Amino acid sequence: MRVTTWNVNSVRQRLEHLVGFLREAKPDVLCLQELKCMDEAFPRAEVEAEGYTAAVHGQKGFNGVAILSRASFQEEAVSGLPGGVEDLQARYVEGVVPAGKGIARVASIYLPNGNPIGTEKFAYKLAWMDRLIAHARGLLAYEEPLILAGDYNVIPEPRDAKDPKAWVDDALFQPESRQKFRELLALGFTDALRATSDAGDLYTFWDYQAGAWQRNHGIRIDHLLLSPQAADRLRGVVIHKEMRALEKPSDHVPVSVDLDL
DNA sequence: ATGGCTAGGCCCCCTAGA
């Protein structure tokens, strides 16, 4: 099965690209982030016409996440990251889909950006990561194929940026952000891309500004984390870089894992 | 040298993104 993550930067602005991607890349499950619309405005009919069912956790204007699946969800999706009583931001949705003879659990994650550092936004990012770690620890106990896919807004290592120096004062590359990302991995997850390649120049985001795409001034911040039961089935990873060269692209490109499930 | 582009909403100027 193929599971893909993509920060679409407005699902309504990107509808043509989304439909094209579903037809070309044929993901079994597609995790979307930054829908930038409420549930009612999600293009459900258009997605269903392509053979997908959608679990949508929308929000007006900002954030918003969804999971599209070819197969029906096995249970009701979980909307919102558990443990956040006061958290109204739509950044997490989790669902269970059939996979082979069993199931796979998939989460679509839009981790807070956290800029600028030293503000409540950065504190929110770190607190959100702590909640994600706590929840992920609980999910691992199920010993299922589990894929935590999304825009983590974390550059894990210097080789994950074309110009690491440009990011030293950015929330995405702070030691605390990277430490918590490692803490998450240390629970027992595999960073799918790094399980298949040690290469640099593997980016998933290029800013709209300053000719970042033309200069390949990219960063790798969209990740698929696999539980041991999923990692054992990892066949390959694809960064759909060609999507960034389209007219009116998202600033992120889709990233897929292919699993023998 | 320069926050240089894109999107949404409170819509002609602001916030947010990363």
Coordinates of C-alpha atoms (C1' of nucleotides) in Angstrom, one line a residue, chain B:
Chain B
dA1 C1' 21.2 44.6 2.2
dT2 C1' 16.2 44.4 1.8
dG3 C1' 10.3 39.1 4.5
dG4 C1' 11.5 39.1 -2.2
dC5 C1' 5.4 35.1 -2.4
dT6 C1' 0.8 33.1 -1.4
dA7 C1' -3.6 32.5 0.9
dG8 C1' -7.6 33.8 3.8
dG9 C1' -10.5 37.1 5.9
dC10 C1' -11.6 40.8 9.6
dC11 C1' -10.8 42.0 2.4
dC12 C1' -6.9 47.4 -0.1
dC13 C1' -4.4 45.9 4.7
dC14 C1' -3.8 42.7 8.1
dT15 C1' -2.1 37.8 9.9
dA16 C1' 0.2 33.5 9.1
dG17 C1' 3.2 30.7 6.9
dA18 C1' 8.5 28.6 7.3

